[in-house]
Short mmCIF file of C-alpha atoms and ligand atoms in Angstrom, two decimals:
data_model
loop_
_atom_site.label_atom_id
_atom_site.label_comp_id
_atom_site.label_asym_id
_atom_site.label_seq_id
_atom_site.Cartn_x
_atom_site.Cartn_y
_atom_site.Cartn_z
CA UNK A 19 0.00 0.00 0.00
CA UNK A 20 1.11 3.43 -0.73
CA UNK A 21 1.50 5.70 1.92
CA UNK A 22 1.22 9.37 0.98
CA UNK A 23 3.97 11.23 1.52
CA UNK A 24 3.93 15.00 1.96
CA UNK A 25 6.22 17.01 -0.84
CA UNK A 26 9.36 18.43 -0.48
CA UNK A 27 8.35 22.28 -0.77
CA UNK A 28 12.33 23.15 -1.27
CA UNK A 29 12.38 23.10 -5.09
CA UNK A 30 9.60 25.54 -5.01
CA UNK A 31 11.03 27.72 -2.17
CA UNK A 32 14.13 27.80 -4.19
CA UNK A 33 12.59 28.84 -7.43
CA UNK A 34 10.57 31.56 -5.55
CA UNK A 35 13.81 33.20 -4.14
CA UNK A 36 15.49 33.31 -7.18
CA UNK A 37 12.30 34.84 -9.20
CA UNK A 38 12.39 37.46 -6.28
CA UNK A 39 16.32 37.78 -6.82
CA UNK A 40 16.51 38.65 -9.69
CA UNK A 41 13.11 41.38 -9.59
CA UNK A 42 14.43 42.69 -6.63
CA UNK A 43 18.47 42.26 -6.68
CA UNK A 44 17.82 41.51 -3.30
CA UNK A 45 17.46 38.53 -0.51
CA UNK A 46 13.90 37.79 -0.09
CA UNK A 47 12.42 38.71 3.29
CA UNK A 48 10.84 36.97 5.65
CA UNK A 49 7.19 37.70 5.57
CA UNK A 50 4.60 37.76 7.91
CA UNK A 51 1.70 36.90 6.99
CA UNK A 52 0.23 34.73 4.31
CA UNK A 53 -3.36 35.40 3.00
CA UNK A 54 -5.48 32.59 0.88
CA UNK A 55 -7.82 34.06 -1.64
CA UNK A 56 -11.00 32.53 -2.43
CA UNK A 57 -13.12 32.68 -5.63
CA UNK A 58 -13.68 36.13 -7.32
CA UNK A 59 -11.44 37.34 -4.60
CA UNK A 60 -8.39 37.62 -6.08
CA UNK A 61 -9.09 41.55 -6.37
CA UNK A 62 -7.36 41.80 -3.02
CA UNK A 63 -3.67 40.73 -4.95
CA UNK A 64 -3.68 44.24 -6.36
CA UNK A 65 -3.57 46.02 -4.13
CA UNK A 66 -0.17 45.02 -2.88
CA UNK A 67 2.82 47.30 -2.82
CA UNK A 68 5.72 46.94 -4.10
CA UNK A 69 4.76 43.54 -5.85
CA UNK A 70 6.52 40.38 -6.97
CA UNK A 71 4.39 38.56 -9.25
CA UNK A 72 4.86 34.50 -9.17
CA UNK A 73 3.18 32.51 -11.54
CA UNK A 74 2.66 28.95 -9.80
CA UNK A 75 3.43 27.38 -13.72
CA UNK A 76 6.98 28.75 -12.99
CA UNK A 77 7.33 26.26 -9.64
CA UNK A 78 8.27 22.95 -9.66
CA UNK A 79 5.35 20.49 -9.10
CA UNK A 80 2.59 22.96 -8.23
CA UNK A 81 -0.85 22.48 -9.60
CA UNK A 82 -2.71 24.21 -12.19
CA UNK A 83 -5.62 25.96 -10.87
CA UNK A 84 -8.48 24.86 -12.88
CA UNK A 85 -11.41 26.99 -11.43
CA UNK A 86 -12.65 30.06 -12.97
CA UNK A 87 -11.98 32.76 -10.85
CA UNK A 88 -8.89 31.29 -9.69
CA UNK A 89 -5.58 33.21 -11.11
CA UNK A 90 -2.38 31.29 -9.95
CA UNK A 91 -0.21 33.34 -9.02
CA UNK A 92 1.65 33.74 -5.38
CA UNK A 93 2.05 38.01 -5.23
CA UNK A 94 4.89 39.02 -2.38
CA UNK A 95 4.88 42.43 -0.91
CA UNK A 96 3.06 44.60 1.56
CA UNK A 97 -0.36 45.85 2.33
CA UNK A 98 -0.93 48.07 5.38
CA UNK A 99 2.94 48.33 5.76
CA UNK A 100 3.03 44.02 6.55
CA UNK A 101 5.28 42.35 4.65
CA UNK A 102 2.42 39.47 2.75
CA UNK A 103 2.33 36.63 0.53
CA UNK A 104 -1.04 36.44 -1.15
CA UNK A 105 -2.27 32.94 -2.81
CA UNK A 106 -4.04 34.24 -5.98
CA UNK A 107 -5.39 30.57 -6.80
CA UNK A 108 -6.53 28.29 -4.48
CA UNK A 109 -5.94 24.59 -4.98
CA UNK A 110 -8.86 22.27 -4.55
CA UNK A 111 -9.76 19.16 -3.45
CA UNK A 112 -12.30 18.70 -6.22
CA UNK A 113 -10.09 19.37 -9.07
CA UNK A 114 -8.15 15.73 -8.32
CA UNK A 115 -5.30 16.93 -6.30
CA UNK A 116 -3.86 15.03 -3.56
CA UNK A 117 -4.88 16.39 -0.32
CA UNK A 118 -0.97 17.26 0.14
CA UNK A 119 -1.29 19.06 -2.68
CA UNK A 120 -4.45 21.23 -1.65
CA UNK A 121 -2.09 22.56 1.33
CA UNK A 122 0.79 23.91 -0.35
CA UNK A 123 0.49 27.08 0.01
CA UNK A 124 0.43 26.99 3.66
CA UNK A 125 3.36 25.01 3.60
CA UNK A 126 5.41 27.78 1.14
CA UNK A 127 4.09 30.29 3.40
CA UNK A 128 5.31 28.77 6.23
CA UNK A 129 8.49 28.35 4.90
CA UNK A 130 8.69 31.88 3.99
CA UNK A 131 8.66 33.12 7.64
CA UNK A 132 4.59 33.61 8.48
CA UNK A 133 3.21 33.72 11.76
CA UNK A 134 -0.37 33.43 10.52
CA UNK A 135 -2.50 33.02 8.01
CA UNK A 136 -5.76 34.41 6.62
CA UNK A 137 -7.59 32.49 4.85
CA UNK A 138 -10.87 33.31 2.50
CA UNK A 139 -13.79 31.44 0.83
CA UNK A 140 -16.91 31.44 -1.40
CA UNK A 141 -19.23 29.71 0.80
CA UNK A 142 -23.53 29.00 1.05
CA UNK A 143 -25.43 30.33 3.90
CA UNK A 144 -27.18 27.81 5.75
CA UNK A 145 -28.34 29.66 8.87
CA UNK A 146 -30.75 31.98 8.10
CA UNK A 147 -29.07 35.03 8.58
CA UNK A 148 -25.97 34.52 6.19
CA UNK A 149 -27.42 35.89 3.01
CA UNK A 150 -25.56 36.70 -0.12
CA UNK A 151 -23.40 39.20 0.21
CA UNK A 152 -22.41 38.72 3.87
CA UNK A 153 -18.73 37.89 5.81
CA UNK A 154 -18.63 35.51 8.10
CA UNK A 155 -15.58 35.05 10.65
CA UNK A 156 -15.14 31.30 10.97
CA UNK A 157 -14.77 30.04 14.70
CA UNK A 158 -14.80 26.27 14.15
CA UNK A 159 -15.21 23.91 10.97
CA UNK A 160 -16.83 20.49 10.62
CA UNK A 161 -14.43 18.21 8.67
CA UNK A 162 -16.91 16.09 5.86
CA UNK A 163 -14.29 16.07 2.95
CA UNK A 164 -13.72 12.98 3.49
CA UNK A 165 -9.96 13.22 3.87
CA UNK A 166 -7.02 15.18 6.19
CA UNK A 167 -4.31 16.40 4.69
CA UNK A 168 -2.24 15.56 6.99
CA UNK A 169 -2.82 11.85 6.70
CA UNK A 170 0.53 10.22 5.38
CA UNK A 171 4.01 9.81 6.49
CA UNK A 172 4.55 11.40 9.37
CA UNK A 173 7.45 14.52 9.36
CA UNK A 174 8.37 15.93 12.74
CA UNK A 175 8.81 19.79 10.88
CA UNK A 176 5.13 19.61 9.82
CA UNK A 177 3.99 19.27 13.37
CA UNK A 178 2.73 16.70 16.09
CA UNK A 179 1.17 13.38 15.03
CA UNK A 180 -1.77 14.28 16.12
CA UNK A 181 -2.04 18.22 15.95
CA UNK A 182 -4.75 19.47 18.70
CA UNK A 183 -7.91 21.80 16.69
CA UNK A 184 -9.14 23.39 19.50
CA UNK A 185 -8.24 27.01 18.87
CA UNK A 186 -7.22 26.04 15.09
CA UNK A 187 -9.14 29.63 15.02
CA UNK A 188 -6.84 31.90 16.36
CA UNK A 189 -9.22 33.30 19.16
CA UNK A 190 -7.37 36.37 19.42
CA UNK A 191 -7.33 37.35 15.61
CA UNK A 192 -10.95 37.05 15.62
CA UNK A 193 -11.19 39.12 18.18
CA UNK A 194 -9.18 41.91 16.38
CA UNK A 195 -11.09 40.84 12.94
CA UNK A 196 -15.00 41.79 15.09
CA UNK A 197 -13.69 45.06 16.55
CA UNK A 198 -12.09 46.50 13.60
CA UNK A 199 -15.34 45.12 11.20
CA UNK A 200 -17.16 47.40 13.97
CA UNK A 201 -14.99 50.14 13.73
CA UNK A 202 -14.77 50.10 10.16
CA UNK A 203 -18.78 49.30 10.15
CA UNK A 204 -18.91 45.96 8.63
CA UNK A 205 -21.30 43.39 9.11
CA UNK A 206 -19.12 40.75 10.15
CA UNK A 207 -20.76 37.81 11.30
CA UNK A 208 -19.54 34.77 13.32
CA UNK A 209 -19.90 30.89 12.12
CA UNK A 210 -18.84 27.27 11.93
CA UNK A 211 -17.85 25.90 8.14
CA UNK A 212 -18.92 22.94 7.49
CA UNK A 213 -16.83 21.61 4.22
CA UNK A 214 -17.32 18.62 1.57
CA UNK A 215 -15.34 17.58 -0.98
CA UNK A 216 -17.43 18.88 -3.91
CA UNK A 217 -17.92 19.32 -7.12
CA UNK A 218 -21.65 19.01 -6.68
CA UNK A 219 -22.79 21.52 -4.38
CA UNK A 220 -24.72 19.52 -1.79
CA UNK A 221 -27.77 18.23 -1.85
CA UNK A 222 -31.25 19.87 0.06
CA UNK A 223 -31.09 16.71 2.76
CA UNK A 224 -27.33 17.62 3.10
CA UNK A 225 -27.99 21.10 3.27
CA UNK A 226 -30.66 20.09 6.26
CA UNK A 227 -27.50 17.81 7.86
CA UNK A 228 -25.61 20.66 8.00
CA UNK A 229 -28.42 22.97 9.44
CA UNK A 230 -28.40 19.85 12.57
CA UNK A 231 -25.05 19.54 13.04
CA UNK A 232 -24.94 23.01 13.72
CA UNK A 233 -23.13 24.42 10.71
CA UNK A 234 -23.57 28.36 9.86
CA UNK A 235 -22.25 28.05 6.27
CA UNK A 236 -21.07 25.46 3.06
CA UNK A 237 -18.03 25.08 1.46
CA UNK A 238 -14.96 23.27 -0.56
CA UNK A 239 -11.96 24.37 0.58
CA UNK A 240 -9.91 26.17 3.41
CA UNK A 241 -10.73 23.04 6.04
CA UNK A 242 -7.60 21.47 5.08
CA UNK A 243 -5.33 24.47 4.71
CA UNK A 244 -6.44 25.19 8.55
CA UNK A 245 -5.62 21.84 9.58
CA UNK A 246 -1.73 21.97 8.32
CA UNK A 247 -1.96 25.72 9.78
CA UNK A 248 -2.92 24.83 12.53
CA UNK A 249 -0.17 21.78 12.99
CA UNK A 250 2.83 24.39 12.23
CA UNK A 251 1.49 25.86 14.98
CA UNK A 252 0.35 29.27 12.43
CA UNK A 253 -1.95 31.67 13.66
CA UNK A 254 -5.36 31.82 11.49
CA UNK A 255 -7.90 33.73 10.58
CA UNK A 256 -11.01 32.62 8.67
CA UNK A 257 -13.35 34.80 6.35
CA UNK A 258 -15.92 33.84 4.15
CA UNK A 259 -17.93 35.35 1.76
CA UNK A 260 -21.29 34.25 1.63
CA UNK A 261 -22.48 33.90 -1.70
CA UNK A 262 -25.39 31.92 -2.07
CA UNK A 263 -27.79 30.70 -0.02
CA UNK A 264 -27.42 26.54 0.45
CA UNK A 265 -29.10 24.19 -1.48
CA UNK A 266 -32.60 24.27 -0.94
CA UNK A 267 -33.17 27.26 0.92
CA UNK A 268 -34.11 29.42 -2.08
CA UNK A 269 -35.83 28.46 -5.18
CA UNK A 270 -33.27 29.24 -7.38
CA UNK A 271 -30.47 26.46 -8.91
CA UNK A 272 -27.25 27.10 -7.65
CA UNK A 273 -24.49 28.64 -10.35
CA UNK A 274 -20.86 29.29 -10.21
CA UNK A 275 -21.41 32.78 -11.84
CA UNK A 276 -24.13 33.79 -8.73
CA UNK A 277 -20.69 32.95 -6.82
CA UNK A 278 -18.49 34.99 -8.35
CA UNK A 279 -20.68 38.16 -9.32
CA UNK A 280 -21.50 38.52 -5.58
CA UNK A 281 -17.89 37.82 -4.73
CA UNK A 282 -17.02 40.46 -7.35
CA UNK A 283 -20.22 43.11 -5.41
CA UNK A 284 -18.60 42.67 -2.02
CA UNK A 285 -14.84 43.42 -3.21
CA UNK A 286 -15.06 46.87 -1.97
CA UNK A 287 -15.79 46.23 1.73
CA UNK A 288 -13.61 43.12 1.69
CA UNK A 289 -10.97 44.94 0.74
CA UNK A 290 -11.50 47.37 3.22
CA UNK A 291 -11.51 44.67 6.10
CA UNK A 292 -8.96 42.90 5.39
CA UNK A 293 -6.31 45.75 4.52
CA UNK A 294 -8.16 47.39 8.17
CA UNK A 295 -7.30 43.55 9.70
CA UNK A 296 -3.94 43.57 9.00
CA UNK A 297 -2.86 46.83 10.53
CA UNK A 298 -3.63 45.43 13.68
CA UNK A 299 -3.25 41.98 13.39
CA UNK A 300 -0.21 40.98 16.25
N1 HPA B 28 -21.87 25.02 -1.15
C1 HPA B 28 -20.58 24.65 -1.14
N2 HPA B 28 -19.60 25.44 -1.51
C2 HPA B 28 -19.90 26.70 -1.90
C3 HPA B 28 -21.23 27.15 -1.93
C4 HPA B 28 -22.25 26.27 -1.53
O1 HPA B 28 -23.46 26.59 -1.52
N3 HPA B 28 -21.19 28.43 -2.38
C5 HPA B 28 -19.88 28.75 -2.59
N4 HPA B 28 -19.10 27.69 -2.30
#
């Protein structure tokens, strides 16, 4: 039997510091924090100053995004004078990647210096409240992808065999994430994420699982980059961006394009929070 075994990131780290070599002339820094886009958020990567522009075809044994919506690209440089790597391109489960694959990016970021991460998603609204168009802090998740990223070989550097969840959520960031939404008067709700593996968006009966389990809002990503995050011992802060209500709950079928354009309606207040976030972000 083949036991997976989580990739050496060193090929890519060393094709990333000699990209930023030779923009810069200069040793790459060490960053500080590393921030996952989700779809139609990738607005957020340009923004940064003072970019370096990585496209993930350029590394060594990174995967294609396939999504729409999804850019792949890795942009280094600063927003609200921090010193940030933003993932332009999420990897997903769905797309046929290995579930050490999915994680990469927290791994590169890690590897690049990072004390935290943020991380961002498209997700459906399950509880009533969470209509398109809202952002939800994520406190907790509910695991159903059917997979954890970190099962495998195990590697001392990628944390403890059997990495403790209980505040995977940095407590504190959210903290700072609710009182500078207020300040900055943005709705910010709080929820757990429930996550499957996807394509399909889930079904109405799942969508009424979800509602008994306890789960605020839907998705197909960001569980397992929180899990490795969370093992490296990385600080983490969780945002989605509801865009649709769940299965079910509206008579409408559910299209990738209702997830994007509200993705794309919200960019100007997401923007806005995260940027506000980081500034005070410890
Ligand atoms: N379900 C799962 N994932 C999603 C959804 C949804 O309704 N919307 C955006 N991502």
């Amino acid at each position: 039997m083949d036991i997976p075994v989580h990739q050496d990131i060193k090929p890519i780290i060393e094709v990333i510091q000699s990209e930023y070599h030779t923009k810069n002339k200069t040793e790459i820094p060490k960053y500080e924090i590393g921030i996952i886009l989700g779809s139609g958020l990738g607005i957020l990567s340009e923004k940064i100053i003072n970019p370096t522009v990585i496209e993930t075809k350029h590394l060594p044994n990174y995967p294609i995004s396939t999504v729409a919506g999804h850019a792949g690209k890795i942009v280094l440089g600063e927003l609200s004078q921090r010193k940030v790597i933003v993932f332009s391109g999420r990897i997903h489960y769905y797309e046929g990647y290995t579930p050490q694959q999915v994680v990469l990016p927290v791994r590169i970021m890690k590897a690049l210096g990072v004390k935290g991460m943020i991380v961002t998603n498209a997700a459906g609204g399950v509880r009533e409240d969470l209509r398109p168009g809202t952002f939800m802090r994520i406190t907790d998740h509910i695991n159903l992808m059917g997979m954890n990223p970190l099962r495998g070989l195990h590697q001392n550097e990628l944390g403890p065999r059997f990495p403790d969840l209980t505040s995977a959520y940095t407590p504190e960031w959210g903290e700072v994430a609710d009182q500078v939404a207020k300040k900055q008067n943005i709705p910010l709700k709080k929820g757990i994420l429930g996550a499957l593996s996807g394509p399909t968006y889930e079904t109405p009966a799942e969508v009424r699982m979800w509602r008994i389990l306890g789960v605020s809002a839907v998705c197909m990503s960001t569980v397992p980059e929180v899990i490795v995050a969370a093992a490296m011992n990385l600080k983490v802060l969780g945002i989605s961006c509801i865009t649709n209500v769940a299965a079910g709950l509206s008579n409408k079928p559910l299209d990738h394009s209702e997830v994007t354009e509200i993705a794309n309606q919200v960019r100007e207040p997401f923007i806005q929070l995260i940027t506000a976030i980081l500034t005070e972000l410890e």
